[in-house]
Coordinates of C-alpha atoms and ligand atoms in Angstrom, one line a residue:
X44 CA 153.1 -63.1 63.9
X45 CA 149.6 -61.9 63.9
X46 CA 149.7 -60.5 60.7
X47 CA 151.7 -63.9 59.4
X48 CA 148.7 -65.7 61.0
X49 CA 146.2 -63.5 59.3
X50 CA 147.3 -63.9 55.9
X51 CA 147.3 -67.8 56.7
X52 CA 143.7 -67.6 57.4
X53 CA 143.0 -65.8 54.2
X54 CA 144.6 -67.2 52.0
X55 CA 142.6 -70.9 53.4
X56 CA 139.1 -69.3 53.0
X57 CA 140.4 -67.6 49.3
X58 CA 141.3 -71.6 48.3
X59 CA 137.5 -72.6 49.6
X60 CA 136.3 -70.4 47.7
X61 CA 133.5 -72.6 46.0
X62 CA 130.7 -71.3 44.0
X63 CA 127.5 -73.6 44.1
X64 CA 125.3 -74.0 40.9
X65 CA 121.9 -76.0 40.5
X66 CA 120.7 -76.6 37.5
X67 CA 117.2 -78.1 37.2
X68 CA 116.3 -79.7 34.1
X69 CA 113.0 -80.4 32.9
X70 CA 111.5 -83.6 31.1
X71 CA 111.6 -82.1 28.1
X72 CA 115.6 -81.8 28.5
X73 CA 115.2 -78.5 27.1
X74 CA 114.1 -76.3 29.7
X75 CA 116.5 -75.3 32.7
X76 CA 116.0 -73.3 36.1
X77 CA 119.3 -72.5 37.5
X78 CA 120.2 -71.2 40.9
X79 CA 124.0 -70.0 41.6
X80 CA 125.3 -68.9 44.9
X81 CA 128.5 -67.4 45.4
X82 CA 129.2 -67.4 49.6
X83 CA 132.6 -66.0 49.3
X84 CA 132.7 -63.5 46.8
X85 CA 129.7 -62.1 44.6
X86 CA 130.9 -61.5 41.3
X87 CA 130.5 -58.2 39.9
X88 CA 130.5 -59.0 36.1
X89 CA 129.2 -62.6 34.8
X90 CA 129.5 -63.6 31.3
X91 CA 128.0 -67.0 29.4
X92 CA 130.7 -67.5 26.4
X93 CA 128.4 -67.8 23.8
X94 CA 126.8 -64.8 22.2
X95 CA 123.7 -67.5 21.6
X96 CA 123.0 -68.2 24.9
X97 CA 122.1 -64.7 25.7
X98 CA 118.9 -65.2 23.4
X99 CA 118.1 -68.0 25.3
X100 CA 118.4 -67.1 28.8
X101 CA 115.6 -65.9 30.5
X102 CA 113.8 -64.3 33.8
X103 CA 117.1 -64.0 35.5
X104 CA 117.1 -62.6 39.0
X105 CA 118.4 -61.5 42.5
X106 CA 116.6 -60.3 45.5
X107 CA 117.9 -56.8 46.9
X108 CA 116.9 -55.2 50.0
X109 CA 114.4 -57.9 50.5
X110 CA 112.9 -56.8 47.0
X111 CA 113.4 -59.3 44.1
X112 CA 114.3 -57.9 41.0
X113 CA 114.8 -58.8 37.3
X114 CA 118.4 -58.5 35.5
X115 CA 118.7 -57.6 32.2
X116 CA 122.2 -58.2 30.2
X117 CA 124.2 -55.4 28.5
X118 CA 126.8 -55.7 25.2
X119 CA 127.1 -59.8 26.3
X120 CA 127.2 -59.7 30.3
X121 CA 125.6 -59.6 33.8
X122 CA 126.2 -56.9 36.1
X123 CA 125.6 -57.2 39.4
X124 CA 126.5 -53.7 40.9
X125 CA 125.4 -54.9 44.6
X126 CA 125.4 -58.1 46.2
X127 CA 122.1 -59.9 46.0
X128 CA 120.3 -60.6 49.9
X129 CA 121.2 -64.1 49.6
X130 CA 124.2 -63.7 47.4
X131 CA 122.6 -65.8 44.9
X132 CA 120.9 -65.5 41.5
X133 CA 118.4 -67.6 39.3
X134 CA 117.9 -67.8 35.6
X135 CA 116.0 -70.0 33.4
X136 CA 117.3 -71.3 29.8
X137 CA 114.5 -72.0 26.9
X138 CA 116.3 -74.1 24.3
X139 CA 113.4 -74.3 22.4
X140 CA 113.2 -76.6 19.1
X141 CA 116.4 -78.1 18.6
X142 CA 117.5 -79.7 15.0
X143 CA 118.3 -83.2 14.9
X144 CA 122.2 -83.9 14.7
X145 CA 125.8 -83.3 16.5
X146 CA 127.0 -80.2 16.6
X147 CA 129.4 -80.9 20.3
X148 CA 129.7 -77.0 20.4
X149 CA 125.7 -76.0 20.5
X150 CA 122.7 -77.9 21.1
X151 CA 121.0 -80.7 19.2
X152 CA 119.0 -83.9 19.9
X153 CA 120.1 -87.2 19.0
X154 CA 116.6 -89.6 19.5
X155 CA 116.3 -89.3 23.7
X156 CA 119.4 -87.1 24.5
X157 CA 120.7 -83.6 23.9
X158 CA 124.0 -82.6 23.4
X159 CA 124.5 -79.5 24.6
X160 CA 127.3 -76.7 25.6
X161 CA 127.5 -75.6 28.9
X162 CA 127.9 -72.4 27.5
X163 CA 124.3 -72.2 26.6
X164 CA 123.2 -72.9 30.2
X165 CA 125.5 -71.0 32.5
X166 CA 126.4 -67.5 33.2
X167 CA 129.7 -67.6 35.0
X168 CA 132.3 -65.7 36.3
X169 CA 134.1 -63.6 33.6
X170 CA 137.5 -63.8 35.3
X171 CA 139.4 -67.3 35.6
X172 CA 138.3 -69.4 37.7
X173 CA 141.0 -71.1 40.2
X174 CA 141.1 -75.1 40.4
X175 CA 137.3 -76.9 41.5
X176 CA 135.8 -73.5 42.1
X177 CA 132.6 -74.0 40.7
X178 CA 130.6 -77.1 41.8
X179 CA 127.5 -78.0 39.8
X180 CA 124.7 -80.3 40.5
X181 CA 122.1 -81.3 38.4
X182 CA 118.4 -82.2 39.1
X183 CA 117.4 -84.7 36.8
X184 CA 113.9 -86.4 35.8
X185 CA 113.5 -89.9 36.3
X186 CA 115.7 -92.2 34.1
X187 CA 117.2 -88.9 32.8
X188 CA 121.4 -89.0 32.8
X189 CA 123.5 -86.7 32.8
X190 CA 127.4 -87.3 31.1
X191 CA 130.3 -84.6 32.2
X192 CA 133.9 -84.3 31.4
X193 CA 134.3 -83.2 34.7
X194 CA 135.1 -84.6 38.0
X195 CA 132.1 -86.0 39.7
X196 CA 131.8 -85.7 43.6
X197 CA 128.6 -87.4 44.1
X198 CA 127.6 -90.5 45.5
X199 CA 126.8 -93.3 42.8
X200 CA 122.6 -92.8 42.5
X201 CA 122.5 -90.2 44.2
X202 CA 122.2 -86.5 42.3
X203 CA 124.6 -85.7 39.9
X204 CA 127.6 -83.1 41.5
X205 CA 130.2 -82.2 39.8
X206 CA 133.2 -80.4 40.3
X207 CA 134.0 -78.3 37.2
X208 CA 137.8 -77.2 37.4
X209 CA 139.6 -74.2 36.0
X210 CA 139.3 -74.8 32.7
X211 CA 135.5 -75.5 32.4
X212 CA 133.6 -72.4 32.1
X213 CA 136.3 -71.4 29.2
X214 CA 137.8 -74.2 27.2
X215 CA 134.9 -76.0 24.7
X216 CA 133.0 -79.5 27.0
X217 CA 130.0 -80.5 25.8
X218 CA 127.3 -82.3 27.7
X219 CA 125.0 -85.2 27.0
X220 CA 121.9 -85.3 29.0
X221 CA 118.7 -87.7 28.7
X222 CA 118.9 -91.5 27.6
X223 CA 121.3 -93.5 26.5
X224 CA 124.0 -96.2 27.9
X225 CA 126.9 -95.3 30.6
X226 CA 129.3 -97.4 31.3
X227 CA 133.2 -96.7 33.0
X228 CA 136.2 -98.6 32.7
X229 CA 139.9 -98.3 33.4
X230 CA 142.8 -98.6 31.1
X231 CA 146.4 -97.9 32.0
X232 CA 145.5 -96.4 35.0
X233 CA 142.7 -93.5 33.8
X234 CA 138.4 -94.4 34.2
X235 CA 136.9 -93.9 30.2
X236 CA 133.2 -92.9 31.3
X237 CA 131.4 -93.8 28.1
X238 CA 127.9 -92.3 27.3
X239 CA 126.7 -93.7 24.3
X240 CA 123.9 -92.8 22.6
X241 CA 121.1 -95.4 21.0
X242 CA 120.1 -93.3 17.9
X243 CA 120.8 -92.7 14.9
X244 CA 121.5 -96.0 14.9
X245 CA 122.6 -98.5 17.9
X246 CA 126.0 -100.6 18.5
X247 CA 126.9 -102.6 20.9
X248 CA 128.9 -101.0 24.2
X249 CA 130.9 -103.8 24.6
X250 CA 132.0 -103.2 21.3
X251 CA 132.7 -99.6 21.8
X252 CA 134.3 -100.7 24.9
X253 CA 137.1 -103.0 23.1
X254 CA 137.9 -100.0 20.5
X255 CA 138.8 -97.4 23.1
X256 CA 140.5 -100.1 25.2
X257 CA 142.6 -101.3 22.2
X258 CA 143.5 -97.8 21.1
X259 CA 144.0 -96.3 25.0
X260 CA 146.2 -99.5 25.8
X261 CA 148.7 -98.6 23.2
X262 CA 148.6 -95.0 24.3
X263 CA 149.4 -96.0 27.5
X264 CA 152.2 -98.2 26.5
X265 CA 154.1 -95.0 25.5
X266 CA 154.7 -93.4 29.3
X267 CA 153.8 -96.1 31.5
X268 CA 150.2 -95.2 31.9
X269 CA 147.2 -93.2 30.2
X270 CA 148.2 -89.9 30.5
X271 CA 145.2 -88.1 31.9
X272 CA 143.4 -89.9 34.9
X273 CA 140.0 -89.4 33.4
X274 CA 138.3 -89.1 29.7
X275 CA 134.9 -88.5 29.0
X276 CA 133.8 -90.3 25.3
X277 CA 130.8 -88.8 23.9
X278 CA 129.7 -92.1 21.1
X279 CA 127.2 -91.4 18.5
X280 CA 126.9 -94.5 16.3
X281 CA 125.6 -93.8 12.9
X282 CA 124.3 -95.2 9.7
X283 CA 126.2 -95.6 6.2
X284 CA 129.2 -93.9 7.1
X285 CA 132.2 -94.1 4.1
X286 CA 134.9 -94.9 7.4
X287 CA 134.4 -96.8 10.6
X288 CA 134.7 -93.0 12.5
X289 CA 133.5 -90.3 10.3
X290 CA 133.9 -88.0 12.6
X291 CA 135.8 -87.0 15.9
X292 CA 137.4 -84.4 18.1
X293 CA 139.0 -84.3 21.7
X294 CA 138.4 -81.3 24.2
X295 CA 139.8 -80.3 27.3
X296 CA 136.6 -78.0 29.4
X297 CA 137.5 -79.0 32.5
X298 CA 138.5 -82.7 31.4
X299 CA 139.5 -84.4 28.5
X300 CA 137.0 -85.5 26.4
X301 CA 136.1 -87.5 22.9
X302 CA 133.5 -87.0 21.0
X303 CA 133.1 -89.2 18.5
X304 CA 130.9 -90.7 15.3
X305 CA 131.0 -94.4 14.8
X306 CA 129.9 -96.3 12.0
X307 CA 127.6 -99.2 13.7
X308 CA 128.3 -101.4 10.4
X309 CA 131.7 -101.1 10.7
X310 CA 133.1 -104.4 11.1
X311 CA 135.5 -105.9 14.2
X312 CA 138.7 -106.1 11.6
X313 CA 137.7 -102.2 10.6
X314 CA 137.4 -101.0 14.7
X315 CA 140.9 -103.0 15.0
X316 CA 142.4 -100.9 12.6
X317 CA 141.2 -97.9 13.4
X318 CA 143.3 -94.7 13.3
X319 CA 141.6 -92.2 14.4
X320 CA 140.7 -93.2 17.8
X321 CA 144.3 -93.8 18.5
X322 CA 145.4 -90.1 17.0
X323 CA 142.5 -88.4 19.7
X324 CA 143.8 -90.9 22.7
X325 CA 147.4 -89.9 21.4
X326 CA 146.3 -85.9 21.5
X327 CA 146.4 -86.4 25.4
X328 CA 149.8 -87.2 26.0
X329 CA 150.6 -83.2 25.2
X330 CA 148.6 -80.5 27.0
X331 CA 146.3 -78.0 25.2
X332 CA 148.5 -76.3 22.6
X333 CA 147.4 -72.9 21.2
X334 CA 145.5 -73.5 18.0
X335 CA 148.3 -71.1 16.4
X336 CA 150.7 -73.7 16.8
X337 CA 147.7 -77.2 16.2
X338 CA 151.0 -78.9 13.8
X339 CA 152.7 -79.5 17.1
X340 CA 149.7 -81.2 18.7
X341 CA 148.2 -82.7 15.1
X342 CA 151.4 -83.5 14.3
X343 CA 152.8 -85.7 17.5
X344 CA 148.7 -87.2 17.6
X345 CA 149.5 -88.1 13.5
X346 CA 152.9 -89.5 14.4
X347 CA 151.6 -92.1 16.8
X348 CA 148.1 -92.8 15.6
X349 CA 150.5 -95.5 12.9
X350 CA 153.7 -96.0 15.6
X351 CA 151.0 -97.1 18.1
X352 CA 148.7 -99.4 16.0
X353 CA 152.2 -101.3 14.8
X354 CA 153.4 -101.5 18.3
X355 CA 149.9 -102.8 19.1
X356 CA 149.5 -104.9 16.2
X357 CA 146.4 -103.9 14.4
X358 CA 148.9 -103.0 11.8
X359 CA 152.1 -104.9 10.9
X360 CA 155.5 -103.0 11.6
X361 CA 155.8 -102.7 7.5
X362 CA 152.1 -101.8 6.8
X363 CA 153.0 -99.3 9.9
X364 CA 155.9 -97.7 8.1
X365 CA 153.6 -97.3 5.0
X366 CA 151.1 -95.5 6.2
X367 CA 153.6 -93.5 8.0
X368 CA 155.8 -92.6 4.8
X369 CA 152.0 -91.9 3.1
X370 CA 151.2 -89.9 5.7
X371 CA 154.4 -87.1 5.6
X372 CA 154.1 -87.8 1.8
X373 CA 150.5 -86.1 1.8
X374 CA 152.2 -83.2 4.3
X375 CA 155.2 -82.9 1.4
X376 CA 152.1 -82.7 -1.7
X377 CA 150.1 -80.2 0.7
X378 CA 153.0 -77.4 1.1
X379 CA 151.8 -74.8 -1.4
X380 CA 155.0 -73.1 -2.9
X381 CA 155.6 -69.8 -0.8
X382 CA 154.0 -70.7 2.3
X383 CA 155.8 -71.0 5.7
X384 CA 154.5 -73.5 8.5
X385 CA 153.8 -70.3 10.1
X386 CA 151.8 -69.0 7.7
X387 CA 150.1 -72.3 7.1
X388 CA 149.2 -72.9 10.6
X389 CA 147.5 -69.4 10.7
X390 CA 145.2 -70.4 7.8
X391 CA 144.3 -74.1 8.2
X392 CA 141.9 -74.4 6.0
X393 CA 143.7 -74.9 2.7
X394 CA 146.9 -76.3 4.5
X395 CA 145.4 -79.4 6.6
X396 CA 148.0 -82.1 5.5
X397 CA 151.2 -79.7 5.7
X398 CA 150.1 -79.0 9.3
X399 CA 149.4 -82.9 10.7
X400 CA 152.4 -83.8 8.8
X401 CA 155.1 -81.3 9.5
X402 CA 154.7 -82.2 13.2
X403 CA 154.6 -85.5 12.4
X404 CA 158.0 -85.0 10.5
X405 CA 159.7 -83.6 13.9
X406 CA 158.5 -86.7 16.0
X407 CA 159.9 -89.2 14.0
X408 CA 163.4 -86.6 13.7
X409 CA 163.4 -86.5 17.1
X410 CA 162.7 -90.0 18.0
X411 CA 165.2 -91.2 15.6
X412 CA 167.7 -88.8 17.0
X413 CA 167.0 -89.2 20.7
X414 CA 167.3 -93.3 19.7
X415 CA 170.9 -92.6 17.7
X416 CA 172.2 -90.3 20.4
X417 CA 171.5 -92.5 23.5
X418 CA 172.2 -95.8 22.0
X419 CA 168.4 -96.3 22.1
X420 CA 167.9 -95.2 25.8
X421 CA 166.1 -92.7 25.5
X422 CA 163.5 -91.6 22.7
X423 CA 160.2 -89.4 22.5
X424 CA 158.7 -91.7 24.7
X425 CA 160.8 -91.4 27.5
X426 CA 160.9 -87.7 27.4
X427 CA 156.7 -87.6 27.2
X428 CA 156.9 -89.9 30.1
X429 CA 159.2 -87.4 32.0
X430 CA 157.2 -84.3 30.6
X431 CA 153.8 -85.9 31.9
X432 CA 155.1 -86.4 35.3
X433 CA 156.8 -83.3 35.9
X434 CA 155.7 -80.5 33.7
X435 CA 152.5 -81.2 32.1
X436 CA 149.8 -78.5 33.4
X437 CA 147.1 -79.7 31.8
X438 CA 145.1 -76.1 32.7
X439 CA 147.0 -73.7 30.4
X440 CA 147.4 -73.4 27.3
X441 CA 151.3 -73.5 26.0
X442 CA 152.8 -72.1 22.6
X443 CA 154.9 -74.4 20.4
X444 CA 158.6 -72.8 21.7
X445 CA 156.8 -73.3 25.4
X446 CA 156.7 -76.8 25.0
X447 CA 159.9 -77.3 22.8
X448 CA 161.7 -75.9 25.0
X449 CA 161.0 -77.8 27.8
X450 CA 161.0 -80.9 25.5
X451 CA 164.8 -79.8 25.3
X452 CA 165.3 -79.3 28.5
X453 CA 164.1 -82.9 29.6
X454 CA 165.9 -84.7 26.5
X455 CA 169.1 -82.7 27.7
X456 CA 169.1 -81.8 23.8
X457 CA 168.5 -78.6 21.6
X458 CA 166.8 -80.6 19.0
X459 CA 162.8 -79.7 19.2
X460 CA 164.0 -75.9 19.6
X461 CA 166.7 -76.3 16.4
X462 CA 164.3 -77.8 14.3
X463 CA 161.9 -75.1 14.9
X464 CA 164.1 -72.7 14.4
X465 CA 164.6 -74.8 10.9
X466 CA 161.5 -75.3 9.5
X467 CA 158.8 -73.0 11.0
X468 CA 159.6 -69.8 8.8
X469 CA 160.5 -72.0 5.9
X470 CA 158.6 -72.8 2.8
X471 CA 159.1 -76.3 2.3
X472 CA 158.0 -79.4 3.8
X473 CA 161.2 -81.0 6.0
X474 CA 163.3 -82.9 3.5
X475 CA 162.9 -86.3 4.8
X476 CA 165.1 -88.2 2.7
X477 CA 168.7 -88.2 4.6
X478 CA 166.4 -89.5 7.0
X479 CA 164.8 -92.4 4.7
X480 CA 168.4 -92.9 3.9
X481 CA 169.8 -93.8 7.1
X482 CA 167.2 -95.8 8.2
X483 CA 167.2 -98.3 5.2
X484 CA 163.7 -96.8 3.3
X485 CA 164.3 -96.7 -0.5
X486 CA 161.6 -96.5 -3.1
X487 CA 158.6 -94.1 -3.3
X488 CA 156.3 -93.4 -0.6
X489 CA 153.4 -95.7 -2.5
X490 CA 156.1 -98.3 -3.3
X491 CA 159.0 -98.2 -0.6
X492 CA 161.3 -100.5 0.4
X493 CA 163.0 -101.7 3.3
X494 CA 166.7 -102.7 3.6
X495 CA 169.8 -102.6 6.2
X496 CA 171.2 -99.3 6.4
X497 CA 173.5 -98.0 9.5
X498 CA 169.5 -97.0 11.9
X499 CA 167.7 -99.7 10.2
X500 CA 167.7 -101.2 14.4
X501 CA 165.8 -98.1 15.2
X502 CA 163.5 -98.5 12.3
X503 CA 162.3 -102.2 13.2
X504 CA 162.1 -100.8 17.2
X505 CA 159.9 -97.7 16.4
X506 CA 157.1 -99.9 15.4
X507 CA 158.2 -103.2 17.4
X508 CA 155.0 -105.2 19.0
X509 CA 155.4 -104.7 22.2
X510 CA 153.5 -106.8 25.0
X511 CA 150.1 -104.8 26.6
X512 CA 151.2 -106.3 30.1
X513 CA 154.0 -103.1 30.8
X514 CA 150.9 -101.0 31.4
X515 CA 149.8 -100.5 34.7
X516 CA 146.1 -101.9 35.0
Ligands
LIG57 ZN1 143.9 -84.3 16.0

């Protein structure tokens, strides 16, 4: 009983086991003092996961033995053989001149902000870190923000403290800190904190505002709700961009995240339309899937960035169904002769279109199917809705069979695992036309044509308007 007791107690002090970071950042926005203090556990190996940021930390130290002493790194990390007096360490970062620009995975200034990687900052614990382990806060200048994709736990004005969550300190976040416009909202359930940024050039948030909601409602409209309860949206407007978002990528460091480029001439019809916020809001309703394996994730995100914008009506049901058909027609064109999706997936580069459109090719088989088999009860939708409340995990990584299979499992089907099986060592984009067939779609992808055919019901449902008010507020 003792021992039972014992173990009890341990295992409660291992789960508050919270290390607390400082970080102190100077006018400039480019100089940093840190201070990090571990109470529970000192670690003996720290690591910053960047090889950059080791040229630009500097003066780190610990006091041993009432002596304080400078640390230098060796082949990438920190040792720290004893425990420090205070079981705490300070560093400083020197940024020094940044370029102008958005590189989410560095550091670079954008008129009175930095973007910035918390890579470059922090040394952290090489070993995982376990849920909210690592709390951060953030001195600031005055009128200096700071925008996180992680959970804040401070008090609104007061300092910034966040808590960072397992996947932080490993998986890509990217910070913006200085001037520019915050504002939060809530869609389907899940608080958008947008931090939008007033150079290159400036657009109006409200404007912004309306383009996530738009694109997050119809994401929303698939499960019930938004599927993650928070999203960080990095917004850079800029000049004389060729499309209203040139640019734009989700990540997942301890929150999901957009970071995105807008074009701040791009007009109300154009930000209506808009299919690329929808595919990184879509991205979200799957967790992280290993890059090995992006046509799963690119290719669900591809499927419903058109579905979505039909059922929302930026796009009429037919116009949806064209740009769909375009879509897997690109993937079909892209499929270099002798390549399996395998293979494809490994080098992405050369094989963009194949990837986003061979995954797309297995959400609308499956949704089809799913539709056909249940006499329209159930379909992809339903089983993301029952993945994202059961199963979801959104701090691991899975593998494409991972996530099939429990796709399967949930739909009660084989059908995500057997048409893996199918196409992933195979050479050939999925041959789409029994498919087309059945569903009444005659014609060419540029020129196709619409008729009755035995699931030409599931064809008008996929992209159905369907009314905003079924998502929870
Ligand atoms: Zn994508």
């Amino acid at each position: 009983m003792r021992l039972l007791l014992c173990l009890a107690l341990l295992s409660a002090s291992a789960h508050a086991d919270l290390q607390h970071y400082t970080l102190r950042v100077a006018p400039s926005l480019t100089g940093y003092s840190a201070h990090a203090c571990f109470p529970d556990s000192v670690p003996e190996r720290l690591i910053t996961g960047s090889g950059r940021a080791l040229a630009l930390m500097r003066d780190i130290r610990a006091r041993f033995g009432g002596v304080t002493r400078e640390l230098t790194p060796r082949h990438g990390a920190l040792l720290l053989p004893r425990v420090p007096d205070d079981r705490c360490l300070d560093w400083a970062v020197d940024l020094g001149d940044l370029a102008d620009g958005t590189d989410w995975n560095s550091a670079t200034r954008i008129g009175d902000a930095l973007v910035v990687s918390p890579r470059l900052l922090l040394w952290r614990q090489a070993e995982p870190y376990r849920s909210g382990d690592l709390e951060l806060r953030f001195e600031l200048p005055p009128g200096v923000e700071v925008s996180a994709p992680w959970r804040r736990v401070s008090a609104p004005g007061a300092a910034p403290v966040f808590r960072l969550g397992a996947t932080a300190p490993s998986w890509p976040a990217t910070l913006l800190l200085g001037r520019f416009e915050r504002r939060e909202f809530e869609v389907g359930g899940a608080r958008f904190e947008l931090a939008l940024t007033a150079a290159p050039a400036r657009i109006e948030a409200a404007r912004v505002q309306r383009w996530v909601e738009q694109g997050a409602r119809a994401v929303a409209g698939v499960i019930g709700r938004f599927p993650v309860e928070r999203v960080q949206l990095l917004v850079v407007p800029v000049h004389d961009a060729h499309e209203a978002v040139p640019d734009a990528v989700t990540a997942r460091g301890g929150g999901a995240a957009i970071h995105a480029k807008l074009h701040a001439g791009a007009s109300d019809a154009a930000l209506r339309r808009d299919w690329v916020i929808v595919h990184e809001l879509a991205h979200f309703l799957l967790p992280f899937v290993d890059r090995r394996d992006a046509w799963l994730s690119e290719g669900f995100a591809s499927y419903y960035q058109h579905v979505l914008r039909a059922r929302s009506g930026a796009l009429t049901p037919e116009a949806g169904w064209r740009a769909l058909l375009d879509g897997l027609a690109r993937g079909d064109r892209g499929t270099r002769p002798g390549i399996t999706l395998r293979d494809a997936a490994h080098a992405p580069g050369a094989n963009t279109m194949r990837i986003y459109w061979s995954g797309a090719a297995l959400a609308l088989h499956a949704d089809v199917e799913l539709r056909r088999r249940s006499g329209g009860r159930e379909s992809l939708d339903t089983v993301l809705a029952r993945f994202v409340a059961c199963c979801r995990e959104p701090d691991r990584s899975w593998r494409a069979t991972e996530l099939l299979g429990e796709l399967d499992r949930l739909s009660g089907t084989t059908l995500f695992s057997t048409w893996h099986a199918e196409h992933i060592h195979s050479a050939f984009f999925p041959n789409l036309r029994p498919l087309y067939a059945e569903l009444g779609i005659a014609g060419t992808p540029d020129a196709p044509r619409f008729g009755t055919a035995v699931l030409s019901g599931i064809r008008e449902e996929l992209m159905r308007p369907r009314a905003a008010a079924s998502v929870t507020r």
